[in-house]
Coordinates of N, CA and C in Angstrom, one line a residue:
M12 N -10.0 -9.5 -0.8 CA -10.3 -8.6 0.4 C -10.9 -7.4 -0.4
T13 N -12.2 -6.9 0.3 CA -12.5 -5.8 -0.5 C -12.0 -4.5 0.4
G14 N -12.3 -3.6 -0.4 CA -11.6 -2.3 -0.3 C -11.7 -1.7 1.4
T15 N -13.1 -1.7 1.9 CA -13.1 -1.5 3.1 C -12.7 -2.1 4.1
V16 N -12.8 -3.6 4.2 CA -12.0 -4.5 5.0 C -10.6 -4.2 4.9
L17 N -10.1 -3.9 3.9 CA -8.3 -3.7 3.7 C -8.0 -2.4 4.4
A18 N -8.9 -1.3 4.1 CA -8.8 0.1 4.7 C -8.7 0.0 6.2
D19 N -9.6 -0.7 6.6 CA -9.7 -1.1 8.1 C -8.8 -1.6 8.5
T20 N -7.9 -2.8 8.0 CA -6.9 -3.4 8.4 C -5.8 -2.6 8.5
L21 N -5.7 -2.0 7.6 CA -4.4 -0.7 7.5 C -4.2 0.3 8.7
Y22 N -5.8 0.6 8.7 CA -6.0 1.6 9.8 C -5.5 1.1 11.1
I23 N -5.9 -0.3 11.4 CA -5.7 -0.9 12.7 C -4.1 -1.2 12.6
R24 N -3.5 -1.5 11.9 CA -2.0 -1.9 11.6 C -1.5 -0.4 12.3
G25 N -1.9 0.5 11.5 CA -1.2 2.1 12.0 C -1.5 2.6 13.3
A26 N -2.6 2.0 13.9 CA -3.0 2.4 15.2 C -2.1 1.7 16.1
T27 N -1.6 0.8 15.9 CA -0.5 0.0 16.7 C 0.5 0.7 17.0
H28 N 1.0 2.0 16.3 CA 2.2 2.4 16.3 C 3.4 1.5 16.7
G29 N 3.3 0.2 16.2 CA 4.7 -0.4 16.2 C 5.1 -0.5 14.9
P30 N 6.5 -0.3 14.9 CA 7.5 -0.4 13.8 C 7.3 -1.5 13.1
Q31 N 6.8 -3.0 13.7 CA 7.0 -4.1 13.0 C 5.8 -4.3 12.1
A32 N 4.7 -3.4 12.3 CA 3.8 -3.4 11.3 C 4.3 -2.6 10.1
R33 N 5.3 -1.8 9.7 CA 5.5 -1.2 8.7 C 6.0 -2.1 7.3
P34 N 6.5 -3.2 7.6 CA 6.5 -4.1 6.3 C 5.5 -4.3 5.7
L35 N 4.5 -4.5 6.7 CA 3.0 -5.1 6.2 C 2.3 -4.1 5.6
I36 N 2.6 -2.7 5.9 CA 1.5 -1.5 5.4 C 2.5 -1.2 4.1
E37 N 3.8 -1.1 3.8 CA 4.3 -0.7 2.8 C 4.0 -1.2 1.4
P38 N 3.6 -2.3 1.3 CA 3.1 -2.7 0.0 C 2.0 -2.1 -0.6
F39 N 1.1 -1.7 0.4 CA -0.2 -1.2 -0.1 C -0.1 0.4 -0.4
L40 N 1.1 1.0 -0.2 CA 1.3 2.1 -0.7 C 1.5 2.4 -2.2
R41 N 1.3 1.2 -3.1 CA 1.4 1.4 -4.2 C 0.1 0.3 -4.6
Y42 N -1.0 0.1 -4.1 CA -1.9 -0.5 -4.2 C -3.0 0.1 -5.3
P43 N -3.5 -0.4 -6.0 CA -4.4 0.0 -7.2 C -5.6 0.9 -6.6
E44 N -6.0 0.5 -5.3 CA -7.3 1.1 -4.9 C -6.8 2.3 -4.1
P45 N -7.5 3.5 -4.4 CA -7.2 5.0 -4.1 C -7.1 4.8 -2.5
E46 N -8.4 4.2 -2.0 CA -8.8 4.2 -0.6 C -7.8 3.5 0.2
A47 N -7.3 2.2 -0.3 CA -6.3 1.8 0.2 C -4.8 2.0 0.5
R48 N -4.5 2.9 -0.7 CA -3.4 3.7 -0.7 C -3.2 4.8 0.2
E49 N -4.4 5.5 0.4 CA -4.5 6.5 1.5 C -4.5 6.1 2.9
E50 N -5.4 5.0 2.9 CA -4.9 4.6 4.4 C -3.7 4.0 4.6
A51 N -3.1 3.4 3.6 CA -1.6 2.8 4.0 C -0.9 4.0 4.3
R52 N -0.9 5.1 3.5 CA 0.0 6.5 3.8 C -0.2 7.0 5.1
L53 N -1.5 7.0 5.6 CA -1.9 7.4 7.1 C -1.4 6.5 7.9
A54 N -1.4 5.2 7.8 CA -0.8 4.2 8.8 C 0.5 4.3 8.7
A55 N 1.5 4.4 7.7 CA 2.8 4.9 7.7 C 3.3 5.8 8.5
A56 N 2.1 6.8 8.4 CA 2.8 8.3 9.2 C 2.3 8.0 10.5
E57 N 1.4 7.2 10.8 CA 1.0 6.8 12.6 C 2.4 6.4 13.2
I58 N 2.9 5.2 12.2 CA 4.1 4.4 13.0 C 5.2 5.5 12.7
T59 N 5.5 6.3 12.0 CA 7.0 6.7 11.9 C 6.8 8.3 12.8
A60 N 5.7 8.5 13.1 CA 5.8 9.9 13.7 C 6.5 9.9 15.3
D61 N 7.4 10.5 15.3 CA 8.1 10.6 16.7 C 7.0 11.0 18.0
E62 N 6.0 11.7 17.8 CA 5.4 12.1 18.9 C 4.0 12.6 18.4
P63 N 3.0 11.7 18.5 CA 1.9 12.0 17.9 C 1.3 13.1 18.8
E64 N 0.7 13.9 18.1 CA 0.1 15.2 18.5 C -1.7 15.0 18.4
G65 N -1.9 14.1 18.2 CA -3.5 13.5 18.0 C -3.5 12.3 16.7
P66 N -4.7 12.3 16.6 CA -4.8 11.0 15.7 C -4.8 11.7 14.3
T67 N -3.7 11.0 13.6 CA -3.5 11.3 12.0 C -4.8 10.9 11.2
H68 N -5.7 10.1 11.5 CA -7.2 9.7 10.8 C -8.1 10.9 11.3
N69 N -8.8 10.9 10.2 CA -9.9 12.1 10.6 C -11.3 10.8 10.8
S70 N -11.2 9.7 10.9 CA -12.2 8.7 11.0 C -12.6 8.8 12.3

């Protein structure tokens, strides 16, 4: 999977705000590619946010 596709996939997982996506995101928090790690971090933050005050992503 190329970096951009992976980052986009992680972004979409986070956008669901569904806790069931968290186990799919967590392995990528330690992924060797920095862009994917950052997107995984943002996606995890989207899921765990109690009350979103707006988008976590700047994209």
